[in-house]
mmCIF file with all atom_site columns, C-alpha atoms in Angstrom:
data_model
loop_
_atom_site.group_PDB
_atom_site.id
_atom_site.type_symbol
_atom_site.label_atom_id
_atom_site.label_alt_id
_atom_site.label_comp_id
_atom_site.label_asym_id
_atom_site.label_entity_id
_atom_site.label_seq_id
_atom_site.pdbx_PDB_ins_code
_atom_site.Cartn_x
_atom_site.Cartn_y
_atom_site.Cartn_z
_atom_site.occupancy
_atom_site.B_iso_or_equiv
_atom_site.pdbx_formal_charge
_atom_site.auth_seq_id
_atom_site.auth_comp_id
_atom_site.auth_asym_id
_atom_site.auth_atom_id
_atom_site.pdbx_PDB_model_num
ATOM 1   C CA . UNK W 1 1   ? 8.671   -0.138  29.639  1.00 0.00 ? 1   UNK W CA 1
ATOM 2   C CA . UNK W 1 2   ? 7.489   -2.136  26.642  1.00 0.00 ? 2   UNK W CA 1
ATOM 3   C CA . UNK W 1 3   ? 9.890   -3.752  24.174  1.00 0.00 ? 3   UNK W CA 1
ATOM 4   C CA . UNK W 1 4   ? 7.415   -3.015  21.382  1.00 0.00 ? 4   UNK W CA 1
ATOM 5   C CA . UNK W 1 5   ? 8.911   -0.502  18.957  1.00 0.00 ? 5   UNK W CA 1
ATOM 6   C CA . UNK W 1 6   ? 5.710   0.235   17.129  1.00 0.00 ? 6   UNK W CA 1
ATOM 7   C CA . UNK W 1 7   ? 2.219   -1.048  16.512  1.00 0.00 ? 7   UNK W CA 1
ATOM 8   C CA . UNK W 1 8   ? 0.521   -0.598  13.173  1.00 0.00 ? 8   UNK W CA 1
ATOM 9   C CA . UNK W 1 9   ? -2.458  -1.973  11.295  1.00 0.00 ? 9   UNK W CA 1
ATOM 10  C CA . UNK W 1 10  ? -1.968  -3.320  7.785   1.00 0.00 ? 10  UNK W CA 1
ATOM 11  C CA . UNK W 1 11  ? -4.953  -3.169  5.423   1.00 0.00 ? 11  UNK W CA 1
ATOM 12  C CA . UNK W 1 12  ? -5.141  -3.789  1.697   1.00 0.00 ? 12  UNK W CA 1
ATOM 13  C CA . UNK W 1 13  ? -7.488  -4.309  -1.229  1.00 0.00 ? 13  UNK W CA 1
ATOM 14  C CA . UNK W 1 14  ? -10.471 -2.410  0.140   1.00 0.00 ? 14  UNK W CA 1
ATOM 15  C CA . UNK W 1 15  ? -11.648 -1.852  -3.482  1.00 0.00 ? 15  UNK W CA 1
ATOM 16  C CA . UNK W 1 16  ? -14.002 0.915   -2.327  1.00 0.00 ? 16  UNK W CA 1
ATOM 17  C CA . UNK W 1 17  ? -16.721 2.023   -4.739  1.00 0.00 ? 17  UNK W CA 1
ATOM 18  C CA . UNK W 1 18  ? -19.268 4.778   -4.087  1.00 0.00 ? 18  UNK W CA 1
ATOM 19  C CA . UNK W 1 19  ? -21.943 2.419   -5.451  1.00 0.00 ? 19  UNK W CA 1
ATOM 20  C CA . UNK W 1 20  ? -23.473 0.453   -2.568  1.00 0.00 ? 20  UNK W CA 1
ATOM 21  C CA . UNK W 1 21  ? -24.639 -2.238  -4.995  1.00 0.00 ? 21  UNK W CA 1
ATOM 22  C CA . UNK W 1 22  ? -21.149 -2.770  -6.468  1.00 0.00 ? 22  UNK W CA 1
ATOM 23  C CA . UNK W 1 23  ? -19.785 -6.161  -5.483  1.00 0.00 ? 23  UNK W CA 1
ATOM 24  C CA . UNK W 1 24  ? -18.013 -9.206  -6.865  1.00 0.00 ? 24  UNK W CA 1
ATOM 25  C CA . UNK W 1 25  ? -19.583 -12.658 -7.244  1.00 0.00 ? 25  UNK W CA 1
ATOM 26  C CA . UNK W 1 26  ? -17.175 -14.140 -4.688  1.00 0.00 ? 26  UNK W CA 1
ATOM 27  C CA . UNK W 1 27  ? -17.828 -11.447 -2.065  1.00 0.00 ? 27  UNK W CA 1
ATOM 28  C CA . UNK W 1 28  ? -20.342 -11.721 0.768   1.00 0.00 ? 28  UNK W CA 1
ATOM 29  C CA . UNK W 1 29  ? -21.039 -7.976  0.843   1.00 0.00 ? 29  UNK W CA 1
ATOM 30  C CA . UNK W 1 30  ? -20.217 -4.784  -1.100  1.00 0.00 ? 30  UNK W CA 1
ATOM 31  C CA . UNK W 1 31  ? -16.804 -3.142  -0.506  1.00 0.00 ? 31  UNK W CA 1
ATOM 32  C CA . UNK W 1 32  ? -18.487 0.074   0.673   1.00 0.00 ? 32  UNK W CA 1
ATOM 33  C CA . UNK W 1 33  ? -20.196 -1.863  3.463   1.00 0.00 ? 33  UNK W CA 1
ATOM 34  C CA . UNK W 1 34  ? -16.923 -3.610  4.300   1.00 0.00 ? 34  UNK W CA 1
ATOM 35  C CA . UNK W 1 35  ? -15.007 -0.321  4.421   1.00 0.00 ? 35  UNK W CA 1
ATOM 36  C CA . UNK W 1 36  ? -17.516 1.166   6.850   1.00 0.00 ? 36  UNK W CA 1
ATOM 37  C CA . UNK W 1 37  ? -17.232 -1.944  9.042   1.00 0.00 ? 37  UNK W CA 1
ATOM 38  C CA . UNK W 1 38  ? -13.434 -1.691  8.844   1.00 0.00 ? 38  UNK W CA 1
ATOM 39  C CA . UNK W 1 39  ? -13.485 1.881   10.133  1.00 0.00 ? 39  UNK W CA 1
ATOM 40  C CA . UNK W 1 40  ? -15.720 0.878   13.053  1.00 0.00 ? 40  UNK W CA 1
ATOM 41  C CA . UNK W 1 41  ? -13.367 -1.997  13.879  1.00 0.00 ? 41  UNK W CA 1
ATOM 42  C CA . UNK W 1 42  ? -10.325 0.272   13.762  1.00 0.00 ? 42  UNK W CA 1
ATOM 43  C CA . UNK W 1 43  ? -12.029 2.741   16.090  1.00 0.00 ? 43  UNK W CA 1
ATOM 44  C CA . UNK W 1 44  ? -12.872 -0.071  18.510  1.00 0.00 ? 44  UNK W CA 1
ATOM 45  C CA . UNK W 1 45  ? -9.334  -1.443  18.843  1.00 0.00 ? 45  UNK W CA 1
ATOM 46  C CA . UNK W 1 46  ? -8.478  -1.877  22.539  1.00 0.00 ? 46  UNK W CA 1
ATOM 47  C CA . UNK W 1 47  ? -5.002  -0.409  21.997  1.00 0.00 ? 47  UNK W CA 1
ATOM 48  C CA . UNK W 1 48  ? -3.434  2.556   20.223  1.00 0.00 ? 48  UNK W CA 1
ATOM 49  C CA . UNK W 1 49  ? -1.652  2.146   16.924  1.00 0.00 ? 49  UNK W CA 1
ATOM 50  C CA . UNK W 1 50  ? 1.123   4.347   15.570  1.00 0.00 ? 50  UNK W CA 1
ATOM 51  C CA . UNK W 1 51  ? -0.169  4.309   11.998  1.00 0.00 ? 51  UNK W CA 1
ATOM 52  C CA . UNK W 1 52  ? -2.229  2.421   9.434   1.00 0.00 ? 52  UNK W CA 1
ATOM 53  C CA . UNK W 1 53  ? -0.554  1.073   6.307   1.00 0.00 ? 53  UNK W CA 1
ATOM 54  C CA . UNK W 1 54  ? -2.837  0.599   3.301   1.00 0.00 ? 54  UNK W CA 1
ATOM 55  C CA . UNK W 1 55  ? -0.943  -1.409  0.696   1.00 0.00 ? 55  UNK W CA 1
ATOM 56  C CA . UNK W 1 56  ? -3.046  -0.672  -2.332  1.00 0.00 ? 56  UNK W CA 1
ATOM 57  C CA . UNK W 1 57  ? -6.212  -1.194  -4.297  1.00 0.00 ? 57  UNK W CA 1
ATOM 58  C CA . UNK W 1 58  ? -7.847  1.434   -2.143  1.00 0.00 ? 58  UNK W CA 1
ATOM 59  C CA . UNK W 1 59  ? -10.538 1.861   -4.800  1.00 0.00 ? 59  UNK W CA 1
ATOM 60  C CA . UNK W 1 60  ? -12.308 -0.551  -7.139  1.00 0.00 ? 60  UNK W CA 1
ATOM 61  C CA . UNK W 1 61  ? -11.136 1.015   -10.403 1.00 0.00 ? 61  UNK W CA 1
ATOM 62  C CA . UNK W 1 62  ? -8.813  3.890   -11.244 1.00 0.00 ? 62  UNK W CA 1
ATOM 63  C CA . UNK W 1 63  ? -11.477 6.607   -11.195 1.00 0.00 ? 63  UNK W CA 1
ATOM 64  C CA . UNK W 1 64  ? -10.014 9.586   -9.385  1.00 0.00 ? 64  UNK W CA 1
ATOM 65  C CA . UNK W 1 65  ? -13.406 10.807  -8.135  1.00 0.00 ? 65  UNK W CA 1
ATOM 66  C CA . UNK W 1 66  ? -13.796 7.698   -5.930  1.00 0.00 ? 66  UNK W CA 1
ATOM 67  C CA . UNK W 1 67  ? -11.157 9.073   -3.545  1.00 0.00 ? 67  UNK W CA 1
ATOM 68  C CA . UNK W 1 68  ? -13.772 11.577  -2.344  1.00 0.00 ? 68  UNK W CA 1
ATOM 69  C CA . UNK W 1 69  ? -15.785 8.598   -1.057  1.00 0.00 ? 69  UNK W CA 1
ATOM 70  C CA . UNK W 1 70  ? -12.657 7.104   0.541   1.00 0.00 ? 70  UNK W CA 1
ATOM 71  C CA . UNK W 1 71  ? -11.871 10.389  2.308   1.00 0.00 ? 71  UNK W CA 1
ATOM 72  C CA . UNK W 1 72  ? -15.402 10.530  3.682   1.00 0.00 ? 72  UNK W CA 1
ATOM 73  C CA . UNK W 1 73  ? -15.363 6.914   4.896   1.00 0.00 ? 73  UNK W CA 1
ATOM 74  C CA . UNK W 1 74  ? -11.899 7.176   6.472   1.00 0.00 ? 74  UNK W CA 1
ATOM 75  C CA . UNK W 1 75  ? -12.487 10.668  7.966   1.00 0.00 ? 75  UNK W CA 1
ATOM 76  C CA . UNK W 1 76  ? -13.329 9.350   11.477  1.00 0.00 ? 76  UNK W CA 1
ATOM 77  C CA . UNK W 1 77  ? -9.874  7.718   11.665  1.00 0.00 ? 77  UNK W CA 1
ATOM 78  C CA . UNK W 1 78  ? -7.464  10.018  13.504  1.00 0.00 ? 78  UNK W CA 1
ATOM 79  C CA . UNK W 1 79  ? -4.450  7.689   13.170  1.00 0.00 ? 79  UNK W CA 1
ATOM 80  C CA . UNK W 1 80  ? -2.104  8.591   10.271  1.00 0.00 ? 80  UNK W CA 1
ATOM 81  C CA . UNK W 1 81  ? -2.686  6.454   7.177   1.00 0.00 ? 81  UNK W CA 1
ATOM 82  C CA . UNK W 1 82  ? 0.167   5.731   4.749   1.00 0.00 ? 82  UNK W CA 1
ATOM 83  C CA . UNK W 1 83  ? -0.772  4.561   1.263   1.00 0.00 ? 83  UNK W CA 1
ATOM 84  C CA . UNK W 1 84  ? 0.780   2.452   -1.466  1.00 0.00 ? 84  UNK W CA 1
ATOM 85  C CA . UNK W 1 85  ? -0.725  2.414   -4.960  1.00 0.00 ? 85  UNK W CA 1
ATOM 86  C CA . UNK W 1 86  ? -2.249  -0.864  -6.110  1.00 0.00 ? 86  UNK W CA 1
ATOM 87  C CA . UNK W 1 87  ? -3.096  -1.876  -9.663  1.00 0.00 ? 87  UNK W CA 1
ATOM 88  C CA . UNK W 1 88  ? -6.677  -0.587  -9.235  1.00 0.00 ? 88  UNK W CA 1
ATOM 89  C CA . UNK W 1 89  ? -5.604  2.817   -7.928  1.00 0.00 ? 89  UNK W CA 1
ATOM 90  C CA . UNK W 1 90  ? -5.288  6.137   -9.734  1.00 0.00 ? 90  UNK W CA 1
ATOM 91  C CA . UNK W 1 91  ? -1.750  7.202   -8.832  1.00 0.00 ? 91  UNK W CA 1
ATOM 92  C CA . UNK W 1 92  ? -2.269  10.971  -9.120  1.00 0.00 ? 92  UNK W CA 1
ATOM 93  C CA . UNK W 1 93  ? -5.625  10.917  -7.334  1.00 0.00 ? 93  UNK W CA 1
ATOM 94  C CA . UNK W 1 94  ? -4.313  8.801   -4.478  1.00 0.00 ? 94  UNK W CA 1
ATOM 95  C CA . UNK W 1 95  ? -1.375  11.146  -3.924  1.00 0.00 ? 95  UNK W CA 1
ATOM 96  C CA . UNK W 1 96  ? -3.338  14.379  -4.243  1.00 0.00 ? 96  UNK W CA 1
ATOM 97  C CA . UNK W 1 97  ? -6.591  13.450  -2.526  1.00 0.00 ? 97  UNK W CA 1
ATOM 98  C CA . UNK W 1 98  ? -5.493  11.003  0.161   1.00 0.00 ? 98  UNK W CA 1
ATOM 99  C CA . UNK W 1 99  ? -1.892  12.024  0.799   1.00 0.00 ? 99  UNK W CA 1
ATOM 100 C CA . UNK W 1 100 ? -2.394  15.781  0.436   1.00 0.00 ? 100 UNK W CA 1
ATOM 101 C CA . UNK W 1 101 ? 0.274   16.292  -2.220  1.00 0.00 ? 101 UNK W CA 1
ATOM 102 C CA . UNK W 1 102 ? -0.065  19.118  -4.684  1.00 0.00 ? 102 UNK W CA 1
ATOM 103 C CA . UNK W 1 103 ? 0.361   18.461  -8.394  1.00 0.00 ? 103 UNK W CA 1
ATOM 104 C CA . UNK W 1 104 ? 4.072   19.348  -8.326  1.00 0.00 ? 104 UNK W CA 1
ATOM 105 C CA . UNK W 1 105 ? 4.692   16.768  -5.577  1.00 0.00 ? 105 UNK W CA 1
ATOM 106 C CA . UNK W 1 106 ? 3.044   13.867  -7.408  1.00 0.00 ? 106 UNK W CA 1
ATOM 107 C CA . UNK W 1 107 ? 5.567   11.297  -8.617  1.00 0.00 ? 107 UNK W CA 1
ATOM 108 C CA . UNK W 1 108 ? 4.930   8.687   -11.347 1.00 0.00 ? 108 UNK W CA 1
ATOM 109 C CA . UNK W 1 109 ? 5.822   5.664   -9.204  1.00 0.00 ? 109 UNK W CA 1
ATOM 110 C CA . UNK W 1 110 ? 4.814   6.314   -5.615  1.00 0.00 ? 110 UNK W CA 1
ATOM 111 C CA . UNK W 1 111 ? 7.747   5.268   -3.452  1.00 0.00 ? 111 UNK W CA 1
ATOM 112 C CA . UNK W 1 112 ? 8.855   6.877   -0.224  1.00 0.00 ? 112 UNK W CA 1
ATOM 113 C CA . UNK W 1 113 ? 10.192  6.176   3.229   1.00 0.00 ? 113 UNK W CA 1
ATOM 114 C CA . UNK W 1 114 ? 9.215   7.352   6.672   1.00 0.00 ? 114 UNK W CA 1
ATOM 115 C CA . UNK W 1 115 ? 10.227  6.656   10.249  1.00 0.00 ? 115 UNK W CA 1
ATOM 116 C CA . UNK W 1 116 ? 8.071   5.938   13.284  1.00 0.00 ? 116 UNK W CA 1
ATOM 117 C CA . UNK W 1 117 ? 9.548   5.250   16.728  1.00 0.00 ? 117 UNK W CA 1
ATOM 118 C CA . UNK W 1 118 ? 12.974  4.590   15.250  1.00 0.00 ? 118 UNK W CA 1
ATOM 119 C CA . UNK W 1 119 ? 11.714  2.086   12.667  1.00 0.00 ? 119 UNK W CA 1
ATOM 120 C CA . UNK W 1 120 ? 12.345  2.762   8.974   1.00 0.00 ? 120 UNK W CA 1
ATOM 121 C CA . UNK W 1 121 ? 9.391   1.990   6.703   1.00 0.00 ? 121 UNK W CA 1
ATOM 122 C CA . UNK W 1 122 ? 9.984   1.843   2.941   1.00 0.00 ? 122 UNK W CA 1
ATOM 123 C CA . UNK W 1 123 ? 6.984   1.932   0.600   1.00 0.00 ? 123 UNK W CA 1
ATOM 124 C CA . UNK W 1 124 ? 7.439   0.741   -2.979  1.00 0.00 ? 124 UNK W CA 1
ATOM 125 C CA . UNK W 1 125 ? 5.238   1.016   -6.063  1.00 0.00 ? 125 UNK W CA 1
ATOM 126 C CA . UNK W 1 126 ? 4.876   -2.249  -7.974  1.00 0.00 ? 126 UNK W CA 1
ATOM 127 C CA . UNK W 1 127 ? 2.896   -0.697  -10.843 1.00 0.00 ? 127 UNK W CA 1
ATOM 128 C CA . UNK W 1 128 ? 5.904   -0.241  -13.110 1.00 0.00 ? 128 UNK W CA 1
ATOM 129 C CA . UNK W 1 129 ? 5.708   -0.955  -16.819 1.00 0.00 ? 129 UNK W CA 1
ATOM 130 C CA . UNK W 1 130 ? 3.967   -4.314  -16.959 1.00 0.00 ? 130 UNK W CA 1
ATOM 131 C CA . UNK W 1 131 ? 0.792   -5.937  -18.222 1.00 0.00 ? 131 UNK W CA 1
ATOM 132 C CA . UNK W 1 132 ? -1.811  -5.552  -15.472 1.00 0.00 ? 132 UNK W CA 1
ATOM 133 C CA . UNK W 1 133 ? -2.561  -7.219  -13.086 1.00 0.00 ? 133 UNK W CA 1
ATOM 134 C CA . UNK W 1 134 ? 1.079   -8.320  -12.697 1.00 0.00 ? 134 UNK W CA 1
ATOM 135 C CA . UNK W 1 135 ? 3.525   -6.094  -10.868 1.00 0.00 ? 135 UNK W CA 1
ATOM 136 C CA . UNK W 1 136 ? 6.925   -4.605  -11.685 1.00 0.00 ? 136 UNK W CA 1
ATOM 137 C CA . UNK W 1 137 ? 9.261   -2.378  -9.682  1.00 0.00 ? 137 UNK W CA 1
ATOM 138 C CA . UNK W 1 138 ? 11.013  0.245   -11.805 1.00 0.00 ? 138 UNK W CA 1
ATOM 139 C CA . UNK W 1 139 ? 14.792  0.271   -12.099 1.00 0.00 ? 139 UNK W CA 1
ATOM 140 C CA . UNK W 1 140 ? 14.808  3.728   -10.463 1.00 0.00 ? 140 UNK W CA 1
ATOM 141 C CA . UNK W 1 141 ? 13.114  2.293   -7.368  1.00 0.00 ? 141 UNK W CA 1
ATOM 142 C CA . UNK W 1 142 ? 15.426  -0.719  -7.249  1.00 0.00 ? 142 UNK W CA 1
ATOM 143 C CA . UNK W 1 143 ? 18.480  1.571   -7.276  1.00 0.00 ? 143 UNK W CA 1
ATOM 144 C CA . UNK W 1 144 ? 16.882  3.782   -4.605  1.00 0.00 ? 144 UNK W CA 1
ATOM 145 C CA . UNK W 1 145 ? 15.983  0.757   -2.459  1.00 0.00 ? 145 UNK W CA 1
ATOM 146 C CA . UNK W 1 146 ? 19.476  -0.696  -2.745  1.00 0.00 ? 146 UNK W CA 1
ATOM 147 C CA . UNK W 1 147 ? 20.977  2.604   -1.576  1.00 0.00 ? 147 UNK W CA 1
ATOM 148 C CA . UNK W 1 148 ? 18.728  2.498   1.494   1.00 0.00 ? 148 UNK W CA 1
ATOM 149 C CA . UNK W 1 149 ? 19.193  -1.135  2.483   1.00 0.00 ? 149 UNK W CA 1
ATOM 150 C CA . UNK W 1 150 ? 22.994  -1.067  2.043   1.00 0.00 ? 150 UNK W CA 1
ATOM 151 C CA . UNK W 1 151 ? 23.450  2.161   4.023   1.00 0.00 ? 151 UNK W CA 1
ATOM 152 C CA . UNK W 1 152 ? 24.957  2.115   7.505   1.00 0.00 ? 152 UNK W CA 1
ATOM 153 C CA . UNK W 1 153 ? 21.633  2.147   9.322   1.00 0.00 ? 153 UNK W CA 1
ATOM 154 C CA . UNK W 1 154 ? 20.813  0.188   12.465  1.00 0.00 ? 154 UNK W CA 1
ATOM 155 C CA . UNK W 1 155 ? 17.104  0.971   12.487  1.00 0.00 ? 155 UNK W CA 1
ATOM 156 C CA . UNK W 1 156 ? 14.707  -1.951  12.167  1.00 0.00 ? 156 UNK W CA 1
ATOM 157 C CA . UNK W 1 157 ? 13.280  -2.053  8.642   1.00 0.00 ? 157 UNK W CA 1
ATOM 158 C CA . UNK W 1 158 ? 9.818   -2.687  7.194   1.00 0.00 ? 158 UNK W CA 1
ATOM 159 C CA . UNK W 1 159 ? 9.359   -2.844  3.405   1.00 0.00 ? 159 UNK W CA 1
ATOM 160 C CA . UNK W 1 160 ? 5.830   -2.663  2.010   1.00 0.00 ? 160 UNK W CA 1
ATOM 161 C CA . UNK W 1 161 ? 4.550   -3.285  -1.518  1.00 0.00 ? 161 UNK W CA 1
ATOM 162 C CA . UNK W 1 162 ? 1.250   -4.229  -3.179  1.00 0.00 ? 162 UNK W CA 1
ATOM 163 C CA . UNK W 1 163 ? 2.142   -7.234  -5.371  1.00 0.00 ? 163 UNK W CA 1
ATOM 164 C CA . UNK W 1 164 ? 3.861   -10.397 -4.168  1.00 0.00 ? 164 UNK W CA 1
ATOM 165 C CA . UNK W 1 165 ? 7.542   -10.455 -5.183  1.00 0.00 ? 165 UNK W CA 1
ATOM 166 C CA . UNK W 1 166 ? 8.027   -14.200 -4.731  1.00 0.00 ? 166 UNK W CA 1
ATOM 167 C CA . UNK W 1 167 ? 5.904   -17.238 -5.453  1.00 0.00 ? 167 UNK W CA 1
ATOM 168 C CA . UNK W 1 168 ? 3.522   -18.035 -2.603  1.00 0.00 ? 168 UNK W CA 1
ATOM 169 C CA . UNK W 1 169 ? 2.014   -21.274 -3.960  1.00 0.00 ? 169 UNK W CA 1
ATOM 170 C CA . UNK W 1 170 ? -1.315  -19.617 -4.713  1.00 0.00 ? 170 UNK W CA 1
ATOM 171 C CA . UNK W 1 171 ? -1.747  -20.120 -8.473  1.00 0.00 ? 171 UNK W CA 1
ATOM 172 C CA . UNK W 1 172 ? -3.660  -16.938 -9.321  1.00 0.00 ? 172 UNK W CA 1
ATOM 173 C CA . UNK W 1 173 ? -1.222  -14.814 -7.305  1.00 0.00 ? 173 UNK W CA 1
ATOM 174 C CA . UNK W 1 174 ? 1.843   -16.540 -8.736  1.00 0.00 ? 174 UNK W CA 1
ATOM 175 C CA . UNK W 1 175 ? 0.604   -16.656 -12.345 1.00 0.00 ? 175 UNK W CA 1
ATOM 176 C CA . UNK W 1 176 ? -1.122  -13.278 -12.651 1.00 0.00 ? 176 UNK W CA 1
ATOM 177 C CA . UNK W 1 177 ? -0.210  -10.938 -9.789  1.00 0.00 ? 177 UNK W CA 1
ATOM 178 C CA . UNK W 1 178 ? 3.444   -11.654 -9.052  1.00 0.00 ? 178 UNK W CA 1
ATOM 179 C CA . UNK W 1 179 ? 6.091   -8.982  -9.574  1.00 0.00 ? 179 UNK W CA 1
ATOM 180 C CA . UNK W 1 180 ? 7.851   -9.794  -12.857 1.00 0.00 ? 180 UNK W CA 1
ATOM 181 C CA . UNK W 1 181 ? 11.209  -8.702  -11.434 1.00 0.00 ? 181 UNK W CA 1
ATOM 182 C CA . UNK W 1 182 ? 10.492  -9.983  -7.939  1.00 0.00 ? 182 UNK W CA 1
ATOM 183 C CA . UNK W 1 183 ? 13.700  -12.006 -7.779  1.00 0.00 ? 183 UNK W CA 1
ATOM 184 C CA . UNK W 1 184 ? 15.759  -8.844  -8.405  1.00 0.00 ? 184 UNK W CA 1
ATOM 185 C CA . UNK W 1 185 ? 13.778  -7.052  -5.687  1.00 0.00 ? 185 UNK W CA 1
ATOM 186 C CA . UNK W 1 186 ? 14.280  -9.946  -3.276  1.00 0.00 ? 186 UNK W CA 1
ATOM 187 C CA . UNK W 1 187 ? 18.036  -10.025 -3.954  1.00 0.00 ? 187 UNK W CA 1
ATOM 188 C CA . UNK W 1 188 ? 18.253  -6.344  -3.037  1.00 0.00 ? 188 UNK W CA 1
ATOM 189 C CA . UNK W 1 189 ? 16.203  -6.820  0.127   1.00 0.00 ? 189 UNK W CA 1
ATOM 190 C CA . UNK W 1 190 ? 18.562  -9.614  1.206   1.00 0.00 ? 190 UNK W CA 1
ATOM 191 C CA . UNK W 1 191 ? 21.359  -7.016  1.308   1.00 0.00 ? 191 UNK W CA 1
ATOM 192 C CA . UNK W 1 192 ? 19.698  -5.248  4.246   1.00 0.00 ? 192 UNK W CA 1
ATOM 193 C CA . UNK W 1 193 ? 22.047  -5.183  7.212   1.00 0.00 ? 193 UNK W CA 1
#
């Protein structure tokens, strides 16, 4: 028997656009081409994974209609995909079109938890009130997170978020993308038992 509790693939910042010519000056190829290559690579993995975790910026700009392209590209993937909203995502569209939520189930800041193989996974939304592209975790989420991490719970824990909560010594991430209340978030995470 394996000691491995779970195996998952973490992807982020696919920035998918339906326009094949859309690209950035620093990129070697368009995101649409990269997303198609990603799907082929995921299908060719020599092992099974329990789920895929996409931690945001699924699309290139918050245009809800782009999620139709994402659904088409990701349709060959049979492994469950869990999503977190990034600063380029359209929160409602991501929840309705990719997560299958109806309009009454859509929440303003997408945060949720799930369990796989006895491991607790907490997904946070770092798109709280802040000047983009920086991140911020709402007070509501911080209270919710603290209640989870301080509970009597022996399950292993994974916490996922789009923006970096702490400085990582990469100037553009630290100066522009960092979570403005990342220290408060980190202090709560440290309470995990």
